[in-house]
Short mmCIF file of C-alpha atoms and ligand atoms in Angstrom, two decimals:
data_model
loop_
_atom_site.label_atom_id
_atom_site.label_comp_id
_atom_site.label_asym_id
_atom_site.label_seq_id
_atom_site.Cartn_x
_atom_site.Cartn_y
_atom_site.Cartn_z
CA MET S 1 96.57 133.92 117.11
CA LEU S 2 100.11 132.84 117.72
CA LEU S 3 101.55 130.06 120.04
CA GLN S 4 103.56 131.46 122.70
CA PRO S 5 107.08 130.31 123.40
CA ALA S 6 107.90 128.29 126.53
CA GLN S 7 110.93 126.95 128.31
CA SER S 8 112.36 124.12 126.01
CA GLU S 9 114.97 121.37 126.77
CA ILE S 10 114.68 119.58 123.27
CA ILE S 11 115.90 120.48 119.95
CA PRO S 12 113.76 120.24 116.60
CA SER S 13 115.62 116.97 115.27
CA GLU S 14 114.65 115.10 118.89
CA VAL S 15 110.73 115.57 118.59
CA ASP S 16 108.45 112.84 117.88
CA THR S 17 105.44 113.62 115.90
CA THR S 18 103.45 110.34 116.21
CA THR S 19 99.99 110.76 116.41
CA HIS S 20 96.39 108.85 116.27
CA ILE S 21 94.40 109.51 113.15
CA SER S 22 91.81 107.05 114.63
CA LYS S 23 91.24 105.06 117.72
CA ARG S 24 93.48 102.19 116.45
CA ILE S 25 95.39 103.78 113.93
CA SER S 26 98.69 105.68 114.66
CA ILE S 27 100.88 107.50 112.02
CA ARG S 28 104.17 109.16 112.46
CA ILE S 29 103.46 112.39 111.04
CA PRO S 30 100.28 114.29 111.57
CA LEU S 31 99.34 114.99 107.90
CA VAL S 32 96.35 113.40 106.09
CA SER S 33 95.55 114.17 102.43
CA SER S 34 91.98 115.35 101.72
CA PRO S 35 89.63 113.20 99.65
CA MET S 36 89.17 115.49 96.90
CA ASP S 37 89.42 114.70 93.05
CA THR S 38 92.22 117.11 92.53
CA VAL S 39 94.13 115.92 95.66
CA THR S 40 93.91 112.17 96.54
CA GLU S 41 93.97 109.09 94.23
CA SER S 42 96.32 106.22 94.73
CA ARG S 43 99.59 108.18 93.83
CA MET S 44 99.04 110.73 96.49
CA ALA S 45 97.98 108.17 98.78
CA VAL S 46 101.24 105.97 98.39
CA ALA S 47 103.42 108.96 98.27
CA ILE S 48 101.87 110.57 101.66
CA ALA S 49 101.86 107.11 103.26
CA ARG S 50 105.64 106.82 102.72
CA GLN S 51 106.23 109.83 104.55
CA GLY S 52 104.21 108.46 107.56
CA GLY S 53 101.16 110.39 106.78
CA LEU S 54 97.83 109.05 105.36
CA GLY S 55 95.84 109.17 102.42
CA VAL S 56 92.03 109.45 101.97
CA LEU S 57 90.90 108.51 98.48
CA HIS S 58 88.25 110.66 97.17
CA ARG S 59 84.70 109.26 96.21
CA ASN S 60 83.73 111.16 93.35
CA LEU S 61 84.16 108.08 90.96
CA SER S 62 82.68 104.64 90.68
CA ILE S 63 82.59 102.40 93.42
CA GLU S 64 85.07 99.97 91.23
CA ASP S 65 87.32 102.64 90.43
CA GLN S 66 87.77 103.60 94.34
CA ALA S 67 88.17 100.05 95.01
CA HIS S 68 90.66 99.50 92.48
CA GLN S 69 92.71 102.29 93.82
CA VAL S 70 92.70 100.86 97.33
CA ASP S 71 94.05 97.72 95.78
CA VAL S 72 96.93 99.82 93.93
CA VAL S 73 98.22 101.30 97.17
CA LYS S 74 98.02 98.01 98.85
CA ARG S 75 100.10 96.26 96.19
CA SER S 76 102.48 99.27 96.10
CA GLU S 77 104.51 98.05 98.91
CA ALA S 78 104.48 95.10 100.87
CA GLY S 79 106.58 92.67 103.27
CA MET S 80 104.84 90.00 101.13
CA VAL S 81 102.25 90.19 98.55
CA ASP S 82 99.92 87.19 99.44
CA GLU S 83 97.59 87.61 96.44
CA PRO S 84 99.99 88.54 93.59
CA ILE S 85 98.84 89.42 90.32
CA THR S 86 99.28 86.77 87.84
CA ILE S 87 98.81 86.08 84.04
CA SER S 88 98.23 83.04 82.01
CA PRO S 89 100.74 81.84 79.36
CA ASP S 90 98.25 82.28 76.94
CA ALA S 91 97.68 86.09 77.25
CA THR S 92 99.71 88.41 75.12
CA ILE S 93 102.77 90.30 75.91
CA GLY S 94 100.59 93.48 75.27
CA GLU S 95 98.14 92.54 78.03
CA ALA S 96 100.95 91.60 80.21
CA ASP S 97 102.60 95.09 79.78
CA GLU S 98 99.03 96.69 80.19
CA LEU S 99 98.75 94.98 83.71
CA CYS S 100 102.05 95.99 84.55
CA GLY S 101 101.08 99.83 83.82
CA LEU S 102 97.97 99.30 85.62
CA TYR S 103 99.45 98.08 88.95
CA ARG S 104 102.83 99.96 88.32
CA ILE S 105 104.69 96.61 88.75
CA SER S 106 107.80 95.51 86.82
CA GLY S 107 106.64 91.96 86.20
CA VAL S 108 104.12 89.45 86.91
CA PRO S 109 104.19 85.57 87.65
CA VAL S 110 102.96 83.26 85.05
CA VAL S 111 100.40 80.42 86.35
CA ASP S 112 98.32 77.64 84.90
CA ALA S 113 94.25 77.46 85.70
CA GLU S 114 95.46 75.52 89.11
CA MET S 115 97.92 78.30 90.00
CA ARG S 116 100.93 76.28 89.43
CA LEU S 117 103.93 78.50 88.87
CA LEU S 118 105.05 78.13 85.13
CA GLY S 119 107.52 81.11 84.97
CA ILE S 120 107.68 84.93 85.43
CA VAL S 121 107.24 87.60 82.64
CA THR S 122 109.20 90.86 83.74
CA ASN S 123 109.90 94.25 81.85
CA ARG S 124 113.17 92.77 80.80
CA ASP S 125 111.69 89.58 78.99
CA MET S 126 109.45 92.28 77.20
CA ARG S 127 111.70 95.23 76.45
CA PHE S 128 112.94 93.89 73.34
CA GLU S 129 109.72 92.38 71.71
CA HIS S 130 108.20 94.81 69.21
CA ASP S 131 105.14 92.20 68.62
CA PRO S 132 102.57 92.93 71.49
CA THR S 133 100.50 89.79 70.05
CA ARG S 134 103.25 87.39 71.21
CA LEU S 135 102.31 85.12 73.86
CA VAL S 136 103.52 85.41 77.34
CA GLY S 137 104.31 81.83 77.43
CA GLU S 138 106.81 82.08 74.68
CA VAL S 139 108.83 85.00 76.15
CA MET S 140 108.64 84.46 79.65
CA THR S 141 111.56 83.36 81.99
CA LYS S 142 110.36 79.45 82.51
CA MET S 143 110.71 77.20 85.50
CA PRO S 144 112.88 76.26 87.18
CA LEU S 145 113.10 79.72 88.80
CA VAL S 146 114.65 80.60 92.11
CA THR S 147 111.46 80.41 94.79
CA GLY S 148 111.08 80.16 98.45
CA PRO S 149 108.77 78.45 100.84
CA VAL S 150 105.43 80.02 102.27
CA GLY S 151 106.33 81.89 105.43
CA ILE S 152 110.02 82.41 104.63
CA ALA S 153 111.73 84.89 106.83
CA GLY S 154 112.51 88.50 105.59
CA ASP S 155 116.42 87.92 106.17
CA ASP S 156 116.28 84.84 104.28
CA ALA S 157 114.12 86.01 101.09
CA MET S 158 116.70 89.07 101.08
CA ARG S 159 119.64 86.43 101.01
CA LEU S 160 118.00 84.58 98.21
CA LEU S 161 117.47 87.61 96.27
CA ALA S 162 120.96 88.92 96.71
CA GLN S 163 122.70 85.39 95.81
CA ASN S 164 120.73 84.85 92.87
CA LYS S 165 120.71 88.77 91.55
CA ILE S 166 117.06 88.57 91.21
CA GLU S 167 114.43 91.11 92.01
CA LYS S 168 111.27 89.00 92.71
CA LEU S 169 111.13 85.95 94.81
CA PRO S 170 107.66 83.94 94.02
CA LEU S 171 106.71 81.77 97.23
CA VAL S 172 105.19 78.32 96.47
CA ASP S 173 103.58 75.44 98.21
CA PRO S 174 104.91 71.92 98.16
CA GLN S 175 102.83 71.41 95.03
CA GLY S 176 104.50 74.37 93.25
CA ARG S 177 101.17 76.52 93.39
CA LEU S 178 101.99 80.11 93.92
CA LYS S 179 101.19 81.43 97.38
CA GLY S 180 102.88 84.86 97.49
CA LEU S 181 105.62 86.99 95.96
CA ILE S 182 108.36 88.89 97.82
CA THR S 183 110.34 91.80 95.81
CA LEU S 184 113.57 93.48 96.22
CA LYS S 185 111.81 96.95 95.76
CA ASP S 186 109.85 96.38 98.93
CA PHE S 187 113.05 95.87 100.84
CA VAL S 188 114.50 99.15 99.20
CA LYS S 189 111.49 101.07 100.11
CA SER S 190 111.41 99.87 103.56
CA ASP S 191 115.04 101.34 103.96
CA LYS S 192 114.13 104.39 102.06
CA TYR S 193 111.00 105.04 103.96
CA PRO S 194 111.28 104.40 107.69
CA ASN S 195 108.15 106.47 108.85
CA ALA S 196 105.80 104.74 106.24
CA SER S 197 102.38 103.97 107.64
CA LYS S 198 101.94 100.43 107.24
CA ASP S 199 99.12 97.76 108.16
CA PRO S 200 100.30 94.65 110.17
CA GLN S 201 101.04 92.87 106.83
CA GLY S 202 103.46 95.51 105.81
CA ARG S 203 101.47 97.06 103.30
CA LEU S 204 100.75 100.68 103.03
CA ARG S 205 98.00 102.26 104.85
CA VAL S 206 95.32 103.87 102.95
CA GLY S 207 91.73 105.56 104.06
CA ALA S 208 88.62 106.37 101.74
CA ALA S 209 85.69 108.45 101.65
CA VAL S 210 82.16 107.37 101.43
CA GLY S 211 78.89 108.98 101.83
CA PHE S 212 75.63 107.81 103.32
CA PHE S 213 73.15 107.80 100.46
CA GLY S 214 72.41 105.80 97.40
CA ASP S 215 75.00 103.05 96.97
CA ALA S 216 77.18 104.21 99.71
CA TRP S 217 76.90 101.02 101.77
CA GLU S 218 78.05 98.80 98.71
CA ARG S 219 80.74 101.29 98.16
CA ALA S 220 81.82 100.73 101.77
CA MET S 221 81.73 97.14 101.72
CA ALA S 222 83.79 97.03 98.21
CA LEU S 223 86.34 99.19 99.70
CA ILE S 224 86.68 97.11 102.98
CA ASP S 225 87.03 93.97 100.63
CA GLU S 226 90.10 95.55 98.91
CA GLY S 227 91.73 96.06 102.45
CA VAL S 228 91.11 99.88 103.08
CA ASP S 229 92.29 100.75 106.50
CA LEU S 230 89.78 103.19 107.35
CA LEU S 231 86.67 104.85 106.11
CA ILE S 232 85.39 108.42 106.44
CA VAL S 233 81.68 109.07 106.25
CA ASP S 234 82.55 112.47 104.46
CA THR S 235 80.03 115.08 104.14
CA ALA S 236 79.76 118.67 104.53
CA HIS S 237 77.32 118.28 107.60
CA GLY S 238 78.11 115.47 109.78
CA HIS S 239 75.54 116.12 112.51
CA THR S 240 73.03 114.88 110.25
CA GLN S 241 70.85 111.63 111.10
CA GLY S 242 71.83 110.13 107.53
CA VAL S 243 75.45 110.21 108.71
CA LEU S 244 75.00 109.20 112.21
CA ASP S 245 72.92 106.25 110.90
CA MET S 246 75.53 105.20 108.57
CA ILE S 247 78.14 105.14 111.23
CA ARG S 248 75.98 103.27 113.53
CA ARG S 249 75.37 100.60 111.01
CA LEU S 250 78.98 100.54 109.76
CA LYS S 251 79.95 100.13 113.50
CA SER S 252 77.56 97.24 114.35
CA GLU S 253 78.28 95.19 111.31
CA ARG S 254 81.20 93.56 110.08
CA ALA S 255 83.45 96.89 109.56
CA ALA S 256 83.70 97.27 113.40
CA SER S 257 86.33 94.60 113.80
CA GLU S 258 88.12 95.41 110.62
CA VAL S 259 88.32 99.16 109.75
CA ASP S 260 88.47 102.43 111.71
CA ILE S 261 85.24 104.37 110.95
CA ILE S 262 85.46 108.35 110.94
CA GLY S 263 82.78 110.77 110.77
CA GLY S 264 82.30 114.25 109.66
CA ASN S 265 82.29 117.25 109.07
CA VAL S 266 81.31 118.97 112.28
CA ALA S 267 82.05 122.33 114.00
CA THR S 268 80.50 122.16 117.32
CA PHE S 269 80.63 120.66 120.52
CA ALA S 270 77.29 119.04 119.86
CA GLY S 271 78.21 117.81 116.38
CA ALA S 272 81.07 116.11 117.69
CA LYS S 273 79.38 114.68 120.58
CA ALA S 274 76.60 113.07 118.47
CA LEU S 275 79.34 111.33 116.38
CA VAL S 276 80.97 109.88 119.35
CA GLU S 277 77.84 108.82 120.58
CA ALA S 278 77.23 106.74 117.32
CA GLY S 279 80.54 105.16 117.93
CA VAL S 280 83.10 106.67 115.62
CA ASP S 281 86.75 106.31 115.90
CA GLY S 282 87.82 109.69 114.84
CA VAL S 283 85.93 112.92 114.04
CA LYS S 284 86.77 115.25 111.11
CA VAL S 285 86.33 118.86 112.14
CA GLY S 286 85.62 121.86 109.62
CA VAL S 287 82.62 123.89 108.12
CA GLY S 288 83.90 126.31 105.89
CA PRO S 289 87.51 126.98 106.70
CA GLY S 290 88.91 125.44 103.23
CA SER S 291 90.76 127.54 100.60
CA ILE S 292 88.17 126.86 98.00
CA CYS S 293 85.22 126.73 100.35
CA THR S 294 82.21 129.19 99.83
CA THR S 295 79.98 127.49 102.53
CA ARG S 296 80.39 130.42 104.78
CA VAL S 297 79.50 132.95 102.34
CA VAL S 298 76.69 131.19 100.24
CA ALA S 299 74.91 129.46 103.28
CA GLY S 300 76.32 132.04 106.07
CA VAL S 301 77.08 128.99 108.01
CA GLY S 302 80.30 127.87 109.84
CA VAL S 303 82.49 128.20 112.74
CA PRO S 304 86.16 129.79 112.75
CA GLN S 305 88.55 126.85 112.53
CA VAL S 306 90.44 127.07 115.85
CA THR S 307 87.36 127.61 117.97
CA ALA S 308 85.60 124.47 115.82
CA ILE S 309 88.39 122.24 116.83
CA HIS S 310 88.75 123.23 120.26
CA ASN S 311 84.91 122.68 120.95
CA ALA S 312 85.00 119.23 119.08
CA SER S 313 87.76 118.35 121.12
CA ARG S 314 86.20 118.89 124.26
CA ALA S 315 83.45 116.23 123.20
CA CYS S 316 86.04 113.74 121.50
CA ARG S 317 88.98 113.77 124.19
CA PRO S 318 87.23 112.46 127.29
CA ALA S 319 85.93 109.61 124.88
CA GLY S 320 89.60 108.95 123.35
CA VAL S 321 88.08 109.87 120.02
CA PRO S 322 90.88 111.80 117.70
CA VAL S 323 90.29 114.70 116.04
CA ILE S 324 91.22 115.70 112.43
CA GLY S 325 91.23 119.31 111.72
CA ASP S 326 90.10 119.59 108.12
CA GLY S 327 90.84 122.72 105.87
CA GLY S 328 92.14 126.17 106.25
CA LEU S 329 95.85 125.37 106.68
CA GLN S 330 98.25 127.54 104.67
CA TYR S 331 101.55 127.57 106.36
CA SER S 332 103.30 124.92 108.36
CA GLY S 333 102.88 126.90 111.54
CA ASP S 334 99.03 126.11 111.13
CA ILE S 335 99.65 122.55 111.75
CA ALA S 336 101.06 123.26 115.37
CA LYS S 337 98.13 125.74 115.80
CA ALA S 338 95.62 123.10 114.69
CA LEU S 339 97.08 120.43 117.42
CA VAL S 340 97.20 122.97 120.28
CA ALA S 341 93.36 123.89 119.49
CA GLY S 342 92.94 120.08 120.00
CA ALA S 343 93.63 118.35 116.94
CA ASP S 344 95.13 115.09 116.59
CA THR S 345 96.19 115.29 112.94
CA VAL S 346 95.33 117.92 110.17
CA MET S 347 93.92 117.34 106.57
CA LEU S 348 95.25 119.21 103.65
CA GLY S 349 93.91 120.09 100.40
CA SER S 350 95.41 123.35 99.07
CA LEU S 351 98.99 122.42 100.41
CA LEU S 352 98.85 119.17 98.66
CA ALA S 353 97.02 119.90 95.45
CA GLY S 354 100.24 121.38 93.69
CA CYS S 355 102.19 118.27 94.25
CA ASP S 356 103.59 115.93 91.51
CA GLU S 357 101.61 113.08 92.90
CA SER S 358 98.08 115.01 93.00
CA PRO S 359 95.58 114.11 89.81
CA GLY S 360 95.77 116.31 86.81
CA ASP S 361 98.46 118.00 84.57
CA LEU S 362 100.99 120.70 85.14
CA VAL S 363 99.55 124.01 83.42
CA PHE S 364 102.09 126.71 82.43
CA ILE S 365 100.68 130.36 82.64
CA ASN S 366 103.25 133.09 82.15
CA GLY S 367 106.08 130.84 82.57
CA LYS S 368 104.92 129.88 85.98
CA GLN S 369 103.58 126.15 86.63
CA PHE S 370 100.39 125.20 88.30
CA LYS S 371 97.92 122.57 88.96
CA THR S 372 94.22 122.37 89.17
CA TYR S 373 92.50 122.56 92.44
CA ARG S 374 88.89 122.78 92.85
CA GLY S 375 86.07 122.35 95.80
CA MET S 376 84.05 119.21 96.03
CA GLY S 377 80.95 121.25 96.28
CA SER S 378 82.41 123.54 93.17
CA LEU S 379 79.95 123.03 90.13
CA GLY S 380 82.61 121.38 88.22
CA ALA S 381 82.90 118.46 90.79
CA MET S 382 79.23 118.35 91.46
CA ALA S 383 78.09 118.42 88.08
CA ALA S 384 77.81 114.92 86.20
CA ARG S 385 79.63 116.39 83.21
CA GLY S 386 82.45 114.41 81.41
CA ARG S 387 83.75 110.80 81.82
CA LYS S 388 82.55 109.99 85.65
CA PRO S 389 79.35 110.11 87.38
CA SER S 390 79.17 112.95 90.21
CA TYR S 391 79.27 111.41 93.67
CA SER S 392 80.08 114.84 95.21
CA LYS S 393 76.56 116.21 95.32
CA ASP S 394 75.53 113.95 98.10
CA ARG S 395 78.63 115.48 99.96
CA TYR S 396 76.41 118.54 99.92
CA PHE S 397 72.86 117.00 100.28
CA GLN S 398 71.97 117.85 96.88
CA SER S 399 71.56 114.31 95.31
CA ASP S 400 68.12 115.02 94.52
CA VAL S 401 68.91 118.04 92.30
CA GLY S 402 68.32 116.79 88.80
CA THR S 403 69.95 119.40 86.47
CA ASP S 404 73.24 120.73 86.87
CA ASP S 405 71.97 124.26 86.33
CA LYS S 406 70.03 124.02 89.57
CA LEU S 407 72.93 122.91 91.81
CA ILE S 408 74.00 125.35 94.67
CA ALA S 409 77.65 125.46 94.61
CA GLU S 410 79.61 125.64 98.00
CA GLY S 411 83.11 125.80 96.51
CA ILE S 412 85.09 127.22 93.70
CA GLU S 413 87.49 125.90 91.00
CA GLY S 414 90.93 127.30 90.44
CA GLN S 415 94.70 126.44 90.56
CA VAL S 416 97.37 126.57 92.99
CA PRO S 417 101.41 126.88 92.46
CA TYR S 418 103.13 123.71 91.66
CA ARG S 419 105.12 122.49 94.57
CA GLY S 420 107.29 119.43 93.54
CA PRO S 421 107.02 115.99 94.96
CA VAL S 422 105.01 115.31 98.11
CA GLU S 423 108.29 114.00 99.93
CA ALA S 424 109.77 117.74 99.81
CA VAL S 425 106.44 119.28 100.72
CA ALA S 426 105.96 117.01 103.64
CA TYR S 427 109.80 117.54 104.69
CA GLN S 428 108.91 121.23 104.94
CA LEU S 429 105.63 120.94 106.61
CA VAL S 430 106.75 118.27 109.28
CA GLY S 431 109.99 120.49 109.75
CA GLY S 432 107.90 123.47 110.43
CA LEU S 433 105.75 121.56 113.12
CA ARG S 434 109.42 120.42 114.59
CA GLN S 435 110.11 124.01 115.12
CA SER S 436 106.72 124.71 116.80
CA MET S 437 107.55 121.74 119.22
CA PHE S 438 110.97 123.15 119.89
CA TYR S 439 109.83 126.62 120.58
CA THR S 440 107.02 125.48 122.78
CA GLY S 441 109.01 122.65 124.77
CA ALA S 442 107.14 119.81 123.38
CA GLY S 443 108.75 116.54 122.95
CA THR S 444 105.58 114.76 121.61
CA ILE S 445 102.22 115.81 120.04
CA THR S 446 100.22 115.09 123.45
CA GLU S 447 103.02 117.40 125.13
CA LEU S 448 102.16 120.10 122.31
CA GLN S 449 98.31 119.68 122.89
CA GLU S 450 98.91 119.81 126.61
CA ARG S 451 101.65 122.69 126.86
CA GLY S 452 100.89 124.84 123.66
CA SER S 453 99.06 128.22 124.73
CA PHE S 454 98.02 130.67 122.24
CA VAL S 455 98.42 134.61 122.57
CA ARG S 456 95.33 136.40 120.53
CA ILE S 457 96.82 139.02 118.05
CA THR S 458 95.34 141.95 116.33
CA SER S 459 95.57 142.72 112.66
CA ALA S 460 98.69 144.76 113.40
CA GLY S 461 100.17 141.75 114.87
CA LEU S 462 99.39 139.72 112.06
CA ARG S 463 100.99 142.28 109.48
CA GLU S 464 104.16 142.31 111.82
CA SER S 465 104.12 138.52 111.61
CA HIS S 466 104.44 138.21 107.94
CA PRO S 467 107.55 139.74 106.18
CA HIS S 468 107.14 143.44 105.76
CA ASP S 469 108.79 146.35 104.75
CA ILE S 470 110.63 144.54 101.90
CA GLN S 471 110.35 143.33 98.37
CA MET S 472 110.75 139.52 98.38
CA THR S 473 113.26 138.73 95.67
CA VAL S 474 114.09 135.00 96.40
CA GLU S 475 111.02 132.62 97.39
CA ALA S 476 111.46 130.64 100.22
CA PRO S 477 110.66 126.81 100.19
CA ASN S 478 108.00 127.24 102.67
CA TYR S 479 106.85 130.64 102.21
CA SER S 480 105.35 132.23 99.13
CA GLY S 481 103.59 135.42 100.49
CA GLN S 482 100.48 136.20 102.02
P1 XMP D 1 92.10 123.33 102.34
O1 XMP D 1 92.10 124.91 102.93
O2 XMP D 1 93.26 122.62 102.71
O3 XMP D 1 90.70 122.80 102.48
O4 XMP D 1 92.14 123.63 100.85
C1 XMP D 1 90.37 121.54 102.15
C2 XMP D 1 89.31 121.10 102.71
O5 XMP D 1 87.96 121.76 102.32
C3 XMP D 1 86.82 121.18 102.36
N1 XMP D 1 86.27 121.19 101.21
C4 XMP D 1 85.22 122.24 100.72
N2 XMP D 1 84.54 122.79 101.71
N3 XMP D 1 83.35 123.46 99.76
C5 XMP D 1 83.31 123.57 101.30
O6 XMP D 1 82.66 124.29 101.81
C6 XMP D 1 84.06 122.85 98.94
O7 XMP D 1 83.64 122.81 97.71
C7 XMP D 1 85.07 121.92 99.45
N4 XMP D 1 85.63 121.01 98.99
C8 XMP D 1 86.52 120.59 99.89
C9 XMP D 1 87.26 119.63 102.64
O8 XMP D 1 87.10 119.33 103.94
C10 XMP D 1 88.53 119.58 102.38
O9 XMP D 1 89.36 118.62 103.19
#
């Protein structure tokens, strides 16, 4: 299928790509990174949120590890950090260094047991120290430090940082107790990433996947405690009682007022309607379209993705529930197609798995660079081998399968070409969407959904649509071949 061009009075740079991922959360670009263990951990979540999208942390790891990742994203950038990481003067600089590495921060305020500010220890204090057992109290920059009062305005904080040529401004109460921290880096990042998806406290937004089985409830509560913005009850078949019960319970208890709850995956009108009736704030659509999926072959089940999105959106739109089109996107042009079919955002796995910020190392094969990418229903992800326990089995309703050799895989393991930083990839993807909006004469995502119309093509049309009758000699940044 292709989108038909229509009369247009807008140029690509003028379109607005703002949309809703869930009822209460809007984002500036409609890109969501997939909760897969080769796609989204905290680095990816930070990177995609800075671009204006949103990352969903995968759940194939312990509750503590997943909650920690939410914390890392939340601390990565903030108007003000209200519970800064601190350290005691009796800790060693080795411990301080480890803490900085863990949270990717450059320094930590030093406090006593009553949270009174004693000093600050930064990379600069530690850089020339060769003995990691030295105590923080000995090497820190001691009080008096430049500090600000609680509630200081952003401009005043910036002035204090600039006047004193410092990078961190601890905020203290009249008794000298540490109450917050403002960092120069956060001001710089705000200027650099004007579209960043942020919560009301100025922290980057992040989502996380949970299941409905076993310790799923405990997991959901731990993620909420760390400040997650939305939870996705993420399974391969969302039109099941367990998923609907989990959503109802989340919506009826404390989460309802704090975070948005998305359910999935479904691929039919009835499936989407059931989720809407359970009270979801968003519906995730896709059974089997993913690049690594084998569900349609192994189980013979699924619905072509454009049809699935269209049918699900018929149930969601009247209820004001946004739709995420999950899986199957290969090129930037597929984003606009998903949106015209009825999605409000798209979820990406393979298109982001090759980025610097996805988990895993680069591998070189015949001089070319690749990164690992695997389905969450692949044997590798579902089997309990290796360091982490597997929570991926229950996404495919196989928690009761005792041994790995009895698992029924619904995905494959492989590798995708290295694609560079998320910033560059998102730029090309959103750039492609902007072109689509220009061609269809849509100034906003809503106009694209309303005005966009499809034309069905044949296999001859598909062949004509891709480059043909030429040998490609230079790879384009947004097209690597069919
Ligand atoms: P793309 O096409 O972006 O798709 O790589 C990513 C989406 O695929 C889903 N997913 C799977 N589906 N077996 C499946 O049937 C799997 O092993 C599997 N792993 C992920 C998921 O919805 C993801 O966002």
